[in-house]
Amino acid sequence: RSESRPDVAAALYPFPKVPLLLIFWDKDDEFDASLQFLFDRSAESYLDLEALAVLLEYTCQKLIGEP
């Protein structure tokens, strides 16, 4: 899918200096639905890997609508 255009792409800013790119491809005849999160290269300058993982989990919960 790296050559196809996503159905949704959005930049999220959970913190001012930590942009998070959301990329979503809807299900089609060949592939299941797919969601990717990409951090800016500088994210590790502001948060360690564990904090970034927690941030992703929190973001997923908010997108799904869980408390």
PDB file of N, CA and C in Angstrom:
ATOM      1  N   ARG A   1       0.797  -1.206   0.000  1.00  0.00           N
ATOM      2  CA  ARG A   1       0.000   0.000   0.000  1.00  0.00           C
ATOM      3  C   ARG A   1       0.830   1.256   0.000  1.00  0.00           C
ATOM      4  N   SER A   2       2.098   1.163   0.109  1.00  0.00           N
ATOM      5  CA  SER A   2       2.916   2.364   0.207  1.00  0.00           C
ATOM      6  C   SER A   2       2.788   3.255  -1.030  1.00  0.00           C
ATOM      7  N   GLU A   3       2.366   2.698  -2.160  1.00  0.00           N
ATOM      8  CA  GLU A   3       2.227   3.498  -3.371  1.00  0.00           C
ATOM      9  C   GLU A   3       0.816   4.058  -3.550  1.00  0.00           C
ATOM     10  N   SER A   4      -0.151   3.557  -2.783  1.00  0.00           N
ATOM     11  CA  SER A   4      -1.522   4.047  -2.925  1.00  0.00           C
ATOM     12  C   SER A   4      -1.758   5.248  -2.013  1.00  0.00           C
ATOM     13  N   ARG A   5      -2.728   6.051  -2.385  1.00  0.00           N
ATOM     14  CA  ARG A   5      -3.084   7.206  -1.562  1.00  0.00           C
ATOM     15  C   ARG A   5      -3.986   6.766  -0.425  1.00  0.00           C
ATOM     16  N   PRO A   6      -3.750   7.273   0.771  1.00  0.00           N
ATOM     17  CA  PRO A   6      -4.615   6.905   1.896  1.00  0.00           C
ATOM     18  C   PRO A   6      -5.995   7.545   1.745  1.00  0.00           C
ATOM     19  N   ASP A   7      -6.969   6.949   2.418  1.00  0.00           N
ATOM     20  CA  ASP A   7      -8.310   7.523   2.432  1.00  0.00           C
ATOM     21  C   ASP A   7      -8.385   8.717   3.373  1.00  0.00           C
ATOM     22  N   VAL A   8      -7.601   8.668   4.446  1.00  0.00           N
ATOM     23  CA  VAL A   8      -7.537   9.776   5.397  1.00  0.00           C
ATOM     24  C   VAL A   8      -6.087   9.952   5.831  1.00  0.00           C
ATOM     25  N   ALA A   9      -5.633  11.178   5.854  1.00  0.00           N
ATOM     26  CA  ALA A   9      -4.325  11.517   6.406  1.00  0.00           C
ATOM     27  C   ALA A   9      -4.506  12.802   7.197  1.00  0.00           C
ATOM     28  N   ALA A  10      -4.046  12.799   8.447  1.00  0.00           N
ATOM     29  CA  ALA A  10      -4.234  13.971   9.297  1.00  0.00           C
ATOM     30  C   ALA A  10      -3.049  14.142  10.224  1.00  0.00           C
ATOM     31  N   ALA A  11      -2.666  15.373  10.431  1.00  0.00           N
ATOM     32  CA  ALA A  11      -1.627  15.682  11.411  1.00  0.00           C
ATOM     33  C   ALA A  11      -2.305  16.029  12.726  1.00  0.00           C
ATOM     34  N   LEU A  12      -1.921  15.317  13.766  1.00  0.00           N
ATOM     35  CA  LEU A  12      -2.438  15.566  15.110  1.00  0.00           C
ATOM     36  C   LEU A  12      -1.307  16.165  15.939  1.00  0.00           C
ATOM     37  N   TYR A  13      -1.658  16.990  16.891  1.00  0.00           N
ATOM     38  CA  TYR A  13      -0.650  17.595  17.767  1.00  0.00           C
ATOM     39  C   TYR A  13      -1.036  17.342  19.218  1.00  0.00           C
ATOM     40  N   PRO A  14      -0.713  16.141  19.737  1.00  0.00           N
ATOM     41  CA  PRO A  14      -1.041  15.849  21.129  1.00  0.00           C
ATOM     42  C   PRO A  14      -0.277  16.758  22.088  1.00  0.00           C
ATOM     43  N   PHE A  15       0.908  17.200  21.685  1.00  0.00           N
ATOM     44  CA  PHE A  15       1.698  18.198  22.395  1.00  0.00           C
ATOM     45  C   PHE A  15       2.232  19.162  21.340  1.00  0.00           C
ATOM     46  N   PRO A  16       2.468  20.413  21.704  1.00  0.00           N
ATOM     47  CA  PRO A  16       2.870  21.406  20.700  1.00  0.00           C
ATOM     48  C   PRO A  16       4.090  21.009  19.855  1.00  0.00           C
ATOM     49  N   LYS A  17       5.062  20.341  20.430  1.00  0.00           N
ATOM     50  CA  LYS A  17       6.279  20.019  19.689  1.00  0.00           C
ATOM     51  C   LYS A  17       6.354  18.557  19.279  1.00  0.00           C
ATOM     52  N   VAL A  18       5.233  17.836  19.371  1.00  0.00           N
ATOM     53  CA  VAL A  18       5.221  16.404  19.029  1.00  0.00           C
ATOM     54  C   VAL A  18       4.100  16.134  18.021  1.00  0.00           C
ATOM     55  N   PRO A  19       4.355  16.416  16.735  1.00  0.00           N
ATOM     56  CA  PRO A  19       3.336  16.108  15.729  1.00  0.00           C
ATOM     57  C   PRO A  19       3.210  14.605  15.524  1.00  0.00           C
ATOM     58  N   LEU A  20       2.006  14.173  15.214  1.00  0.00           N
ATOM     59  CA  LEU A  20       1.702  12.763  15.004  1.00  0.00           C
ATOM     60  C   LEU A  20       0.878  12.667  13.720  1.00  0.00           C
ATOM     61  N   LEU A  21       1.375  11.925  12.751  1.00  0.00           N
ATOM     62  CA  LEU A  21       0.673  11.773  11.486  1.00  0.00           C
ATOM     63  C   LEU A  21      -0.168  10.507  11.528  1.00  0.00           C
ATOM     64  N   LEU A  22      -1.456  10.630  11.247  1.00  0.00           N
ATOM     65  CA  LEU A  22      -2.378   9.500  11.167  1.00  0.00           C
ATOM     66  C   LEU A  22      -2.636   9.217   9.694  1.00  0.00           C
ATOM     67  N   ILE A  23      -2.458   7.957   9.299  1.00  0.00           N
ATOM     68  CA  ILE A  23      -2.695   7.547   7.910  1.00  0.00           C
ATOM     69  C   ILE A  23      -3.622   6.345   7.926  1.00  0.00           C
ATOM     70  N   PHE A  24      -4.760   6.452   7.216  1.00  0.00           N
ATOM     71  CA  PHE A  24      -5.764   5.394   7.209  1.00  0.00           C
ATOM     72  C   PHE A  24      -6.123   5.003   5.784  1.00  0.00           C
ATOM     73  N   TRP A  25      -6.113   3.693   5.536  1.00  0.00           N
ATOM     74  CA  TRP A  25      -6.597   3.131   4.279  1.00  0.00           C
ATOM     75  C   TRP A  25      -7.814   2.287   4.603  1.00  0.00           C
ATOM     76  N   ASP A  26      -8.924   2.551   3.946  1.00  0.00           N
ATOM     77  CA  ASP A  26     -10.138   1.770   4.146  1.00  0.00           C
ATOM     78  C   ASP A  26      -9.991   0.417   3.449  1.00  0.00           C
ATOM     79  N   LYS A  27     -10.791  -0.530   3.869  1.00  0.00           N
ATOM     80  CA  LYS A  27     -10.789  -1.869   3.271  1.00  0.00           C
ATOM     81  C   LYS A  27     -11.163  -1.775   1.793  1.00  0.00           C
ATOM     82  N   ASP A  28     -10.501  -2.582   0.973  1.00  0.00           N
ATOM     83  CA  ASP A  28     -10.883  -2.673  -0.433  1.00  0.00           C
ATOM     84  C   ASP A  28     -10.838  -4.139  -0.862  1.00  0.00           C
ATOM     85  N   ASP A  29     -10.903  -4.387  -2.147  1.00  0.00           N
ATOM     86  CA  ASP A  29     -10.946  -5.762  -2.651  1.00  0.00           C
ATOM     87  C   ASP A  29      -9.673  -6.553  -2.360  1.00  0.00           C
ATOM     88  N   GLU A  30      -8.549  -5.855  -2.244  1.00  0.00           N
ATOM     89  CA  GLU A  30      -7.262  -6.527  -2.070  1.00  0.00           C
ATOM     90  C   GLU A  30      -6.726  -6.528  -0.641  1.00  0.00           C
ATOM     91  N   PHE A  31      -7.070  -5.496   0.144  1.00  0.00           N
ATOM     92  CA  PHE A  31      -6.462  -5.333   1.458  1.00  0.00           C
ATOM     93  C   PHE A  31      -7.509  -5.056   2.532  1.00  0.00           C
ATOM     94  N   ASP A  32      -7.190  -5.457   3.759  1.00  0.00           N
ATOM     95  CA  ASP A  32      -7.991  -5.075   4.914  1.00  0.00           C
ATOM     96  C   ASP A  32      -7.711  -3.607   5.239  1.00  0.00           C
ATOM     97  N   ALA A  33      -8.522  -3.041   6.089  1.00  0.00           N
ATOM     98  CA  ALA A  33      -8.293  -1.670   6.527  1.00  0.00           C
ATOM     99  C   ALA A  33      -6.955  -1.598   7.270  1.00  0.00           C
ATOM    100  N   SER A  34      -6.325  -0.437   7.199  1.00  0.00           N
ATOM    101  CA  SER A  34      -5.019  -0.271   7.811  1.00  0.00           C
ATOM    102  C   SER A  34      -4.898   1.137   8.384  1.00  0.00           C
ATOM    103  N   LEU A  35      -4.289   1.228   9.556  1.00  0.00           N
ATOM    104  CA  LEU A  35      -4.070   2.520  10.208  1.00  0.00           C
ATOM    105  C   LEU A  35      -2.617   2.579  10.661  1.00  0.00           C
ATOM    106  N   GLN A  36      -1.972   3.683  10.367  1.00  0.00           N
ATOM    107  CA  GLN A  36      -0.589   3.892  10.802  1.00  0.00           C
ATOM    108  C   GLN A  36      -0.484   5.236  11.509  1.00  0.00           C
ATOM    109  N   PHE A  37       0.371   5.262  12.521  1.00  0.00           N
ATOM    110  CA  PHE A  37       0.742   6.504  13.180  1.00  0.00           C
ATOM    111  C   PHE A  37       2.235   6.700  12.961  1.00  0.00           C
ATOM    112  N   LEU A  38       2.630   7.889  12.575  1.00  0.00           N
ATOM    113  CA  LEU A  38       4.036   8.210  12.371  1.00  0.00           C
ATOM    114  C   LEU A  38       4.396   9.441  13.189  1.00  0.00           C
ATOM    115  N   PHE A  39       5.483   9.333  13.940  1.00  0.00           N
ATOM    116  CA  PHE A  39       5.987  10.469  14.698  1.00  0.00           C
ATOM    117  C   PHE A  39       7.017  11.220  13.873  1.00  0.00           C
ATOM    118  N   ASP A  40       7.131  12.494  14.121  1.00  0.00           N
ATOM    119  CA  ASP A  40       8.196  13.297  13.568  1.00  0.00           C
ATOM    120  C   ASP A  40       9.526  12.785  14.143  1.00  0.00           C
ATOM    121  N   ARG A  41      10.575  12.939  13.405  1.00  0.00           N
ATOM    122  CA  ARG A  41      11.895  12.466  13.819  1.00  0.00           C
ATOM    123  C   ARG A  41      12.337  13.075  15.153  1.00  0.00           C
ATOM    124  N   SER A  42      11.851  14.239  15.462  1.00  0.00           N
ATOM    125  CA  SER A  42      12.267  14.921  16.692  1.00  0.00           C
ATOM    126  C   SER A  42      11.498  14.469  17.935  1.00  0.00           C
ATOM    127  N   ALA A  43      10.517  13.594  17.791  1.00  0.00           N
ATOM    128  CA  ALA A  43       9.671  13.203  18.927  1.00  0.00           C
ATOM    129  C   ALA A  43      10.485  12.661  20.100  1.00  0.00           C
ATOM    130  N   GLU A  44      11.529  11.881  19.804  1.00  0.00           N
ATOM    131  CA  GLU A  44      12.354  11.325  20.879  1.00  0.00           C
ATOM    132  C   GLU A  44      13.140  12.395  21.630  1.00  0.00           C
ATOM    133  N   SER A  45      13.238  13.585  21.071  1.00  0.00           N
ATOM    134  CA  SER A  45      13.910  14.680  21.775  1.00  0.00           C
ATOM    135  C   SER A  45      13.052  15.201  22.922  1.00  0.00           C
ATOM    136  N   TYR A  46      11.744  14.964  22.833  1.00  0.00           N
ATOM    137  CA  TYR A  46      10.818  15.495  23.826  1.00  0.00           C
ATOM    138  C   TYR A  46      10.253  14.417  24.749  1.00  0.00           C
ATOM    139  N   LEU A  47      10.112  13.189  24.260  1.00  0.00           N
ATOM    140  CA  LEU A  47       9.536  12.099  25.061  1.00  0.00           C
ATOM    141  C   LEU A  47      10.342  10.825  24.828  1.00  0.00           C
ATOM    142  N   ASP A  48      10.475   9.987  25.872  1.00  0.00           N
ATOM    143  CA  ASP A  48      11.150   8.710  25.679  1.00  0.00           C
ATOM    144  C   ASP A  48      10.188   7.720  25.008  1.00  0.00           C
ATOM    145  N   LEU A  49      10.699   6.558  24.617  1.00  0.00           N
ATOM    146  CA  LEU A  49       9.881   5.594  23.868  1.00  0.00           C
ATOM    147  C   LEU A  49       8.653   5.126  24.640  1.00  0.00           C
ATOM    148  N   GLU A  50       8.792   4.927  25.943  1.00  0.00           N
ATOM    149  CA  GLU A  50       7.644   4.493  26.747  1.00  0.00           C
ATOM    150  C   GLU A  50       6.549   5.565  26.747  1.00  0.00           C
ATOM    151  N   ALA A  51       6.936   6.810  26.882  1.00  0.00           N
ATOM    152  CA  ALA A  51       5.952   7.898  26.864  1.00  0.00           C
ATOM    153  C   ALA A  51       5.294   8.008  25.492  1.00  0.00           C
ATOM    154  N   LEU A  52       6.046   7.799  24.424  1.00  0.00           N
ATOM    155  CA  LEU A  52       5.462   7.825  23.081  1.00  0.00           C
ATOM    156  C   LEU A  52       4.457   6.692  22.899  1.00  0.00           C
ATOM    157  N   ALA A  53       4.769   5.518  23.439  1.00  0.00           N
ATOM    158  CA  ALA A  53       3.842   4.385  23.359  1.00  0.00           C
ATOM    159  C   ALA A  53       2.551   4.684  24.119  1.00  0.00           C
ATOM    160  N   VAL A  54       2.670   5.281  25.294  1.00  0.00           N
ATOM    161  CA  VAL A  54       1.483   5.652  26.080  1.00  0.00           C
ATOM    162  C   VAL A  54       0.678   6.705  25.332  1.00  0.00           C
ATOM    163  N   LEU A  55       1.346   7.638  24.706  1.00  0.00           N
ATOM    164  CA  LEU A  55       0.669   8.668  23.915  1.00  0.00           C
ATOM    165  C   LEU A  55      -0.124   8.054  22.764  1.00  0.00           C
ATOM    166  N   LEU A  56       0.464   7.059  22.093  1.00  0.00           N
ATOM    167  CA  LEU A  56      -0.256   6.369  21.016  1.00  0.00           C
ATOM    168  C   LEU A  56      -1.479   5.628  21.554  1.00  0.00           C
ATOM    169  N   GLU A  57      -1.315   4.954  22.672  1.00  0.00           N
ATOM    170  CA  GLU A  57      -2.448   4.228  23.270  1.00  0.00           C
ATOM    171  C   GLU A  57      -3.572   5.197  23.632  1.00  0.00           C
ATOM    172  N   TYR A  58      -3.228   6.307  24.240  1.00  0.00           N
ATOM    173  CA  TYR A  58      -4.214   7.316  24.608  1.00  0.00           C
ATOM    174  C   TYR A  58      -4.916   7.877  23.365  1.00  0.00           C
ATOM    175  N   THR A  59      -4.153   8.162  22.329  1.00  0.00           N
ATOM    176  CA  THR A  59      -4.712   8.697  21.084  1.00  0.00           C
ATOM    177  C   THR A  59      -5.682   7.704  20.459  1.00  0.00           C
ATOM    178  N   CYS A  60      -5.306   6.426  20.432  1.00  0.00           N
ATOM    179  CA  CYS A  60      -6.204   5.388  19.893  1.00  0.00           C
ATOM    180  C   CYS A  60      -7.502   5.317  20.683  1.00  0.00           C
ATOM    181  N   GLN A  61      -7.400   5.359  22.003  1.00  0.00           N
ATOM    182  CA  GLN A  61      -8.598   5.311  22.844  1.00  0.00           C
ATOM    183  C   GLN A  61      -9.520   6.493  22.553  1.00  0.00           C
ATOM    184  N   LYS A  62      -8.956   7.665  22.384  1.00  0.00           N
ATOM    185  CA  LYS A  62      -9.765   8.849  22.098  1.00  0.00           C
ATOM    186  C   LYS A  62     -10.416   8.757  20.711  1.00  0.00           C
ATOM    187  N   LEU A  63      -9.702   8.237  19.741  1.00  0.00           N
ATOM    188  CA  LEU A  63     -10.277   8.091  18.395  1.00  0.00           C
ATOM    189  C   LEU A  63     -11.410   7.078  18.381  1.00  0.00           C
ATOM    190  N   ILE A  64     -11.267   6.024  19.158  1.00  0.00           N
ATOM    191  CA  ILE A  64     -12.303   4.988  19.233  1.00  0.00           C
ATOM    192  C   ILE A  64     -13.496   5.470  20.056  1.00  0.00           C
ATOM    193  N   GLY A  65     -13.223   6.393  20.982  1.00  0.00           N
ATOM    194  CA  GLY A  65     -14.285   6.917  21.827  1.00  0.00           C
ATOM    195  C   GLY A  65     -14.347   6.279  23.195  1.00  0.00           C
ATOM    196  N   GLU A  66     -13.302   5.571  23.585  1.00  0.00           N
ATOM    197  CA  GLU A  66     -13.251   4.977  24.926  1.00  0.00           C
ATOM    198  C   GLU A  66     -12.853   6.064  25.921  1.00  0.00           C
ATOM    199  N   PRO A  67     -13.318   5.929  27.177  1.00  0.00           N
ATOM    200  CA  PRO A  67     -12.971   6.942  28.197  1.00  0.00           C
ATOM    201  C   PRO A  67     -11.507   6.909  28.587  1.00  0.00           C
TER     202      PRO A  67
END
